[in-house]
Amino acid sequence: MSDMLVIENFINGEFVPTKSHIDSFDPSTGSVWAKIPDSDETDINKAVDAAKKAFQKWSSTPVQERSRIMLKIADRLETQLQSFAEQESHDQGKPIWLAKAVDIPRAVHNIRTFATSILHDTNKSSVMDGVDAFNYTIKHPVGVAGLISPWNLPLYLLTFKLAPAIAAGNTVVAKPSEMTSVTAWMLAKIFNECGLPPGVVNLVFGVGPKAGEAIVKHPDIPLVSFTGGTATAKRLRASAAPFCKKLSLELGGKNPAVIFNDADLDKCIPTTVRSSFINQGEICLCTSRIYVQRELYPRFLERFSEETRKLVVGDPKDDKSILGALISKEHLAKVKGYVEVAEKEGATILCGKEDMNLHNKNKQGYFMRPTIVTDVSDDSRLIKEEIFGPVTCVMPFDTEEEVIRRANDVQYGLCATVWTTNASVLHRVSRALQVGTVWANCWLVRDLNMPFGGMKDSGIGREGTTDSMEFFMEQKTVCVKL
Ligand code: NAD
């Protein structure tokens, strides 16, 4: 237990020990490396009390001051890029280089973006001719915001909620995933160093059915922003039903790539390899169904599988590893289960079953090769369900109409990629796809000013500089008769 990292809740600016802990595993070795508080309703109640008290002052702190503290936090986090990236990788299984290139810089960017955009947030006004009245709006923070986030992009997604929440003047009770709590706990130290007043952000660690539910059911938390699985969100909505809470839900995806005959393969292949397999395929935006127009299909498949086979899977500390380990033993078994279903259904496993040549210390880790499945039927569970791992299916199509119908024929609607050099096709298909984001001839290019979110079972609401502010603030209209 001596080398074991033991983390504590962060309530009212202090680190508070808890009685019981849960194990957090290093996915690359399969061994326990940290102990996480197993928080319950009592811990959440304490955090809510602290957040309610802090709200009185923080909500009336001038926006320039809130922004100044947040910018300081972003700067401090940036100086600790290496250590945050190492711990994110240790906790989540992703390669260190990826956490260093994407996760931590994006967390810094989230904090900076909302610290800056809040300074330019404007109110609406109107003059009503004929009735001699004018209207204007006033915005208020809502109160104590409950934030619940998943394990795949731990600090990245937590800060995408935390930054707009506190920029708008709310205070926060946040619960990161029990599988990846360490970098949030590290960030708490930075909050104190940068002068964030006690109680503005409270972090309570633990499992969803205990600590998470207690957030959702707390009567003094009027808004909950959740990113996670669709099944969890359905439970969460049921728990929140007796209350009038604002809910923002960012959920699962089953994202198609639609690749037409005229696609630029030199750009499409590397991007589609990345969109299918980066972060071990554990990004809600990863591509998991690839539809390729019939003429291009053989050429695409040959080049796509050739590039996929080159991806090195291994120790996340090694810069040569493009994929690290999946989050848990159970998740690895679930993802591999889909490959077994494919085999039973008579589909072809084009690649993914080759040996991995792992180092001894990684033999018990949760690794899996990127896997391509072909000859799979449209009704298969591999086409309908979110796998959330390094498995993608490739299918041919003939017409635009057909591919739109097949791409839309799932319960999810998060994002899609479209590959064509024909502008009319691109605009028509983008309009017809039932998703929150279409990336045309690219993937994961993000402008935080643009709305982000899902249709259908992929979510309710949008996040982004304007959209998050709508969620984290109340608007009041004042109508003045002249
Ligand atoms: P999950 O739903 O299991 O857990 C998400 C969070 O909810 C965790 O903090 C968990 O502890 C908590 N939780 C679990 N049960 C709860 C309950 N009953 N009440 C309150 N909180 C509860 O999801 P996960 O496995 O951590 O993450 C993977 C899922 O997240 C995938 O479906 C993925 O697509 C989705 N995701 C979506 C986005 C997006 O922006 N749309 C981004 C990342 C991940």
XYZ file of C-alpha atoms and ligand atoms in Angstrom:
526
model
C 0.000 0.000 0.000
C 3.032 2.302 0.512
C 3.514 3.244 -3.190
C -0.197 3.330 -3.748
C -1.690 6.663 -4.718
C -4.574 7.429 -2.356
C -6.771 10.284 -3.458
C -9.186 12.329 -1.397
C -12.331 14.304 -2.060
C -11.910 18.055 -2.528
C -14.601 19.897 -0.611
C -14.625 23.569 0.327
C -11.010 23.981 -0.809
C -9.744 21.132 1.401
C -8.709 17.556 0.758
C -10.985 15.379 2.856
C -10.170 11.719 3.626
C -12.901 9.102 3.244
C -13.504 5.892 5.165
C -13.723 3.468 2.277
C -11.984 3.310 -1.081
C -12.308 1.550 -4.406
C -9.469 0.211 -6.536
C -8.343 2.009 -9.656
C -6.466 -0.186 -12.143
C -3.584 0.638 -14.454
C -5.023 -0.686 -17.737
C -1.567 -1.334 -19.172
C -0.561 -3.777 -16.400
C -3.861 -4.869 -14.895
C -2.674 -3.991 -11.388
C -4.198 -1.622 -8.842
C -2.322 1.676 -8.784
C -4.641 4.093 -6.953
C -7.317 4.092 -4.291
C -10.335 6.263 -4.980
C -12.843 7.490 -2.368
C -16.037 5.436 -2.373
C -18.165 8.498 -1.671
C -21.838 8.419 -0.801
C -24.751 10.750 -0.203
C -23.174 12.179 2.977
C -20.089 13.320 1.028
C -22.260 14.809 -1.712
C -24.344 16.649 0.896
C -21.187 18.220 2.370
C -20.006 19.246 -1.094
C -23.404 20.774 -1.941
C -23.396 22.747 1.324
C -19.949 24.154 0.481
C -21.010 24.952 -3.088
C -24.207 26.684 -1.932
C -22.259 28.855 0.485
C -19.638 29.747 -2.134
C -22.335 30.568 -4.705
C -23.402 33.733 -2.883
C -19.989 35.327 -3.380
C -18.818 33.696 -6.633
C -22.033 34.541 -8.498
C -21.538 38.220 -7.692
C -17.772 38.249 -8.287
C -17.115 40.482 -11.319
C -16.766 38.479 -14.479
C -13.292 39.951 -15.085
C -12.104 38.490 -11.779
C -13.606 35.064 -12.494
C -11.910 35.152 -15.868
C -8.554 36.206 -14.366
C -8.508 33.263 -11.934
C -9.492 30.823 -14.661
C -6.750 32.048 -16.997
C -4.249 31.572 -14.179
C -5.502 27.988 -13.701
C -5.102 27.313 -17.437
C -1.538 28.694 -17.415
C -0.582 26.625 -14.371
C -2.055 23.465 -15.886
C -0.127 24.084 -19.095
C 3.183 24.240 -17.211
C 2.409 20.774 -15.803
C 1.612 19.219 -19.176
C 4.092 16.364 -18.799
C 3.008 15.176 -15.343
C -0.716 15.486 -16.139
C -0.221 13.578 -19.418
C 1.705 10.808 -17.638
C -0.985 10.366 -14.982
C -3.842 10.521 -17.490
C -2.133 7.757 -19.420
C -1.452 5.732 -16.267
C -5.106 5.977 -15.267
C -6.786 5.552 -18.651
C -4.404 3.390 -20.700
C -3.944 5.828 -23.607
C -0.412 6.551 -24.854
C 1.354 9.383 -23.010
C 2.069 11.128 -26.341
C -1.680 11.273 -27.028
C -2.546 12.722 -23.615
C 0.253 15.232 -24.184
C -0.912 16.161 -27.677
C -4.686 16.086 -27.149
C -6.174 15.565 -23.674
C -4.247 18.035 -21.541
C -3.839 20.805 -24.184
C -7.583 20.573 -24.837
C -8.304 20.877 -21.088
C -6.165 24.048 -21.055
C -7.977 25.284 -24.161
C -11.404 24.606 -22.590
C -10.566 26.705 -19.529
C -9.041 29.535 -21.595
C -11.870 29.582 -24.108
C -14.663 29.940 -21.541
C -12.620 32.347 -19.389
C -12.370 34.578 -22.456
C -15.772 34.073 -24.092
C -17.601 35.022 -20.880
C -16.063 38.502 -21.184
C -17.825 38.944 -24.525
C -21.152 37.374 -23.596
C -23.937 39.773 -24.548
C -27.551 40.372 -23.660
C -30.428 40.755 -26.117
C -32.582 43.868 -26.539
C -35.505 44.974 -28.708
C -37.519 48.134 -29.261
C -41.227 47.533 -29.958
C -42.647 50.029 -32.381
C -46.245 51.030 -31.799
C -46.422 50.068 -28.110
C -43.556 52.283 -26.905
C -41.739 49.557 -25.031
C -38.292 48.110 -25.074
C -36.983 44.772 -23.818
C -33.652 43.638 -22.580
C -32.318 40.465 -21.031
C -30.327 39.875 -17.872
C -28.432 36.636 -17.363
C -27.944 34.891 -14.015
C -25.920 31.840 -13.049
C -28.293 29.025 -12.064
C -26.747 27.775 -8.797
C -24.892 24.591 -7.859
C -24.147 22.615 -11.018
C -23.759 18.826 -10.850
C -21.192 17.565 -13.368
C -20.785 13.864 -14.160
C -18.122 12.776 -16.639
C -16.815 9.536 -18.233
C -13.441 7.757 -18.392
C -12.433 8.020 -22.035
C -11.200 11.650 -22.104
C -11.131 12.334 -18.372
C -9.770 15.858 -17.877
C -10.752 16.991 -21.382
C -14.454 16.286 -20.804
C -14.574 17.360 -17.163
C -13.129 20.786 -18.017
C -15.539 21.159 -20.963
C -18.275 21.311 -18.305
C -16.426 22.833 -15.384
C -15.050 25.832 -17.293
C -18.385 27.182 -18.624
C -20.095 26.399 -15.303
C -17.766 28.532 -13.182
C -17.173 31.182 -15.871
C -20.943 31.800 -15.766
C -20.813 32.219 -11.968
C -22.165 28.836 -10.868
C -20.455 26.684 -8.294
C -19.862 23.025 -8.903
C -20.080 19.534 -7.443
C -18.328 17.244 -9.927
C -17.927 13.483 -10.057
C -15.414 12.146 -12.578
C -15.514 8.475 -13.560
C -14.390 6.148 -10.781
C -11.995 4.592 -13.308
C -10.163 7.849 -14.079
C -10.233 10.270 -11.142
C -6.563 11.122 -10.696
C -6.052 14.146 -12.968
C -9.170 15.861 -11.588
C -7.696 15.458 -8.096
C -4.400 16.920 -9.369
C -6.279 19.870 -10.843
C -7.797 20.607 -7.419
C -4.321 21.484 -6.126
C -4.004 24.004 -8.952
C -7.363 25.543 -8.003
C -6.019 26.324 -4.539
C -2.650 27.591 -5.845
C -4.436 29.959 -8.223
C -6.781 31.427 -5.634
C -10.072 29.862 -6.691
C -12.240 30.538 -3.619
C -13.102 27.488 -1.474
C -16.344 25.778 -2.423
C -16.480 27.066 -6.015
C -15.400 23.641 -7.313
C -15.940 20.545 -5.197
C -14.800 17.146 -6.450
C -16.406 14.031 -5.025
C -15.038 10.714 -6.255
C -16.862 7.406 -6.380
C -19.210 5.180 -8.325
C -22.275 6.228 -10.316
C -25.036 4.401 -8.429
C -23.890 5.981 -5.119
C -22.125 9.344 -5.579
C -23.550 10.006 -9.067
C -27.156 9.259 -8.073
C -26.782 11.448 -4.978
C -25.886 14.392 -7.255
C -28.826 13.744 -9.559
C -31.288 13.419 -6.648
C -30.021 16.348 -4.605
C -32.806 18.952 -4.399
C -30.323 21.845 -4.202
C -28.605 20.966 -7.485
C -30.843 22.585 -10.118
C -28.812 21.526 -13.161
C -26.859 18.416 -14.112
C -24.498 18.147 -17.042
C -23.746 14.523 -17.887
C -21.478 12.863 -20.443
C -21.575 9.082 -20.590
C -23.523 6.121 -21.897
C -27.113 6.245 -23.173
C -28.290 3.505 -20.770
C -26.917 5.470 -17.787
C -28.573 8.647 -19.071
C -31.954 6.920 -19.155
C -31.554 5.933 -15.485
C -30.369 9.435 -14.662
C -33.427 11.014 -16.316
C -35.700 8.709 -14.306
C -33.943 9.707 -11.049
C -34.195 13.395 -11.942
C -37.854 13.148 -12.989
C -39.376 14.210 -9.626
C -37.362 17.441 -9.773
C -37.448 20.348 -12.223
C -33.777 20.125 -13.156
C -32.014 21.327 -16.258
C -30.282 18.352 -17.868
C -27.573 18.373 -20.511
C -26.840 14.905 -21.884
C -23.896 14.014 -24.147
C -24.187 10.301 -24.919
C -23.046 7.421 -27.074
C -22.549 7.240 -30.820
C -22.484 4.792 -33.737
C -20.793 7.065 -36.175
C -20.733 6.392 -39.921
C -18.090 7.381 -42.474
C -19.664 7.836 -45.918
C -17.000 7.572 -48.612
C -17.916 8.303 -52.225
C -16.057 7.120 -55.348
C -14.463 10.564 -55.858
C -12.972 10.758 -52.332
C -9.348 11.784 -52.047
C -7.974 8.512 -50.684
C -4.609 10.001 -49.715
C -6.450 12.153 -47.178
C -9.316 9.796 -46.421
C -7.267 6.712 -45.480
C -5.062 8.194 -42.714
C -7.976 10.187 -41.272
C -10.319 7.193 -41.278
C -7.661 4.988 -39.641
C -7.325 7.673 -36.962
C -11.078 8.237 -36.584
C -11.629 4.493 -36.158
C -8.824 3.586 -33.799
C -7.276 6.537 -31.958
C -7.595 6.342 -28.158
C -8.257 2.589 -28.715
C -11.525 3.551 -30.437
C -12.741 4.847 -27.079
C -14.000 8.243 -28.226
C -17.717 8.832 -28.589
C -16.894 10.383 -32.002
C -14.920 7.416 -33.353
C -16.001 5.938 -36.669
C -17.483 2.465 -36.313
C -19.341 1.961 -39.625
C -17.569 2.720 -42.888
C -19.702 2.813 -46.046
C -17.632 2.919 -49.244
C -19.100 3.368 -52.730
C -18.861 0.162 -54.751
C -16.195 1.174 -57.303
C -13.807 2.463 -54.638
C -14.523 -0.331 -52.137
C -11.704 -2.805 -53.093
C -9.048 -0.089 -53.278
C -10.215 1.496 -50.024
C -10.257 -1.818 -48.188
C -6.787 -2.770 -49.352
C -5.202 0.511 -48.299
C -7.261 0.864 -45.119
C -6.326 -2.609 -43.868
C -2.683 -2.128 -44.901
C -2.451 1.068 -42.791
C -4.415 -0.437 -39.890
C -2.049 -3.423 -39.708
C 0.844 -0.995 -39.235
C -0.627 0.466 -36.014
C 1.553 -0.486 -33.056
C -0.335 -1.563 -29.921
C 1.643 -1.564 -26.700
C 3.022 0.132 -23.609
C 1.434 3.604 -23.326
C 4.795 4.939 -22.127
C 6.400 4.010 -25.433
C 6.158 6.779 -28.049
C 5.960 4.127 -30.774
C 2.634 2.802 -29.418
C -0.219 4.290 -31.405
C -2.820 2.417 -29.350
C -2.523 1.771 -25.625
C -4.731 -0.383 -23.398
C -8.521 -0.426 -23.128
C -9.989 0.921 -19.904
C -10.799 -2.321 -18.041
C -10.834 -6.084 -18.147
C -14.646 -6.040 -18.393
C -14.639 -3.532 -21.238
C -11.998 -5.518 -23.138
C -14.150 -8.653 -22.785
C -17.196 -6.708 -24.027
C -15.363 -5.385 -27.094
C -13.884 -8.812 -27.913
C -17.391 -10.230 -27.465
C -18.510 -8.221 -30.501
C -15.753 -9.812 -32.604
C -17.001 -13.228 -31.488
C -20.542 -12.260 -32.501
C -19.186 -11.237 -35.923
C -17.439 -14.589 -36.337
C -20.566 -16.499 -35.335
C -22.591 -14.514 -37.863
C -20.148 -15.486 -40.632
C -18.578 -12.042 -41.081
C -14.926 -11.704 -42.119
C -12.341 -10.485 -39.575
C -9.905 -8.835 -41.943
C -7.324 -8.061 -39.287
C -7.035 -7.763 -35.516
C -6.433 -11.312 -34.357
C -2.654 -11.343 -34.818
C -0.349 -11.701 -31.809
C 0.662 -8.458 -30.098
C 4.180 -9.234 -28.814
C 3.624 -7.350 -25.571
C 6.372 -6.701 -23.012
C 6.225 -8.972 -19.981
C 4.980 -6.176 -17.714
C 2.088 -5.545 -20.114
C 1.010 -9.185 -20.482
C -1.871 -8.713 -17.999
C -2.874 -5.368 -19.558
C -6.118 -4.851 -21.471
C -4.717 -4.636 -25.004
C -6.382 -5.420 -28.286
C -5.370 -4.975 -31.905
C -7.383 -2.673 -34.180
C -9.913 -4.917 -35.852
C -11.658 -4.580 -39.219
C -14.835 -6.524 -39.902
C -16.378 -6.959 -43.362
C -19.287 -8.967 -44.803
C -21.452 -7.951 -41.880
C -25.226 -7.639 -42.205
C -27.068 -4.363 -41.588
C -29.039 -6.035 -38.780
C -25.980 -7.218 -36.891
C -25.371 -5.972 -33.345
C -22.004 -4.746 -34.661
C -23.866 -2.255 -36.849
C -26.549 -1.267 -34.364
C -24.761 -1.078 -30.988
C -21.987 1.165 -29.695
C -18.849 -0.988 -29.281
C -16.578 1.796 -27.985
C -13.370 -0.018 -28.813
C -10.938 -0.597 -31.703
C -13.436 -2.374 -33.972
C -14.852 -0.963 -37.185
C -17.013 -2.461 -39.944
C -16.542 -1.709 -43.654
C -19.410 -2.130 -46.138
C -19.977 -1.257 -49.814
C -22.908 0.889 -51.033
C -24.247 1.887 -54.435
C -26.359 5.064 -54.264
C -26.522 8.248 -52.250
C -30.107 7.556 -51.224
C -29.210 4.052 -50.036
C -26.238 5.142 -47.933
C -28.227 7.916 -46.226
C -30.913 5.407 -45.286
C -28.366 2.906 -43.919
C -26.319 5.552 -42.106
C -29.455 6.852 -40.364
C -30.807 3.408 -39.513
C -29.476 3.330 -35.912
C -30.738 4.720 -32.616
C -27.719 7.034 -32.308
C -27.027 10.381 -34.004
C -23.782 11.870 -32.768
C -21.494 12.537 -35.751
C -20.524 11.398 -39.242
C -17.743 11.923 -41.731
C -18.437 12.431 -45.446
C -15.750 12.043 -48.102
C -16.366 13.521 -51.549
C -15.025 16.344 -53.693
C -18.509 17.067 -55.084
C -19.888 20.054 -53.166
C -23.533 19.342 -54.013
C -23.321 15.758 -52.799
C -21.531 16.929 -49.673
C -24.182 19.499 -48.756
C -27.099 17.186 -49.612
C -25.734 14.288 -47.597
C -24.722 16.501 -44.660
C -28.257 17.865 -44.529
C -29.821 14.403 -44.640
C -27.673 12.713 -42.014
C -29.323 12.564 -38.572
C -26.305 13.609 -36.514
C -25.165 16.604 -34.473
C -21.865 17.072 -36.340
C -20.805 16.252 -39.917
C -17.103 16.376 -40.689
C -16.584 16.635 -44.438
C -13.157 15.492 -45.680
C -11.817 15.690 -42.095
C -12.494 14.465 -38.553
C -12.337 15.932 -35.043
C -11.528 19.446 -36.176
C -13.151 21.420 -33.352
C -14.106 25.062 -33.013
C -15.522 25.436 -29.507
C -17.765 28.260 -30.750
C -19.754 25.713 -32.760
C -22.598 23.736 -31.122
C -21.604 20.202 -30.173
C -24.013 17.409 -29.231
C -26.118 14.546 -30.452
C -29.509 13.808 -31.974
C -31.729 10.826 -31.143
C -30.208 8.592 -28.402
C -26.900 10.486 -28.594
C -28.072 13.265 -26.344
C -30.098 16.280 -25.412
C -28.679 19.794 -25.698
C -25.522 21.256 -27.148
C -22.186 22.367 -25.707
C -19.955 25.209 -26.976
C -19.246 28.806 -26.046
C -22.801 30.048 -26.722
C -24.663 26.806 -26.066
C -22.979 25.965 -22.760
C -23.742 29.485 -21.552
C -27.414 28.962 -22.364
C -27.347 25.856 -20.219
C -25.348 27.274 -17.317
C -27.269 30.571 -17.136
C -30.853 31.680 -16.670
C -32.107 34.484 -18.885
C -34.605 37.035 -17.679
C -36.485 39.389 -19.981
C -37.274 42.871 -18.675
C -39.953 44.706 -20.653
C -40.015 48.477 -20.025
C -42.933 50.680 -21.137
C -41.632 54.096 -22.099
P -21.109 5.629 -18.018
O -22.462 6.062 -18.435
O -20.932 4.258 -17.504
O -20.533 6.605 -16.876
C -20.436 7.984 -17.059
C -20.442 8.661 -15.701
O -21.716 8.447 -15.091
C -19.408 8.087 -14.716
O -18.889 9.129 -13.928
C -20.251 7.145 -13.873
O -19.717 6.908 -12.584
C -21.550 7.919 -13.792
N -22.732 7.096 -13.482
C -22.920 5.772 -13.703
N -24.148 5.396 -13.252
C -24.739 6.509 -12.762
C -25.997 6.773 -12.164
N -26.893 5.800 -11.984
N -26.285 8.032 -11.769
C -25.387 9.034 -11.957
N -24.167 8.839 -12.495
C -23.849 7.596 -12.907
O -20.182 5.929 -19.263
P -18.648 5.567 -19.418
O -18.560 4.088 -19.623
O -17.879 6.217 -18.339
O -18.290 6.337 -20.774
C -18.503 5.793 -22.012
C -19.761 6.338 -22.648
O -19.711 7.757 -22.682
C -19.897 5.910 -24.087
O -21.234 5.561 -24.341
C -19.518 7.146 -24.875
O -20.043 7.227 -26.156
C -20.047 8.220 -23.979
N -19.388 9.497 -24.266
C -20.099 10.482 -24.895
C -19.482 11.695 -25.221
C -20.226 12.808 -25.915
O -19.734 13.934 -25.901
N -21.370 12.563 -26.515
C -18.148 11.879 -24.884
C -17.454 10.843 -24.253
C -18.096 9.658 -23.934
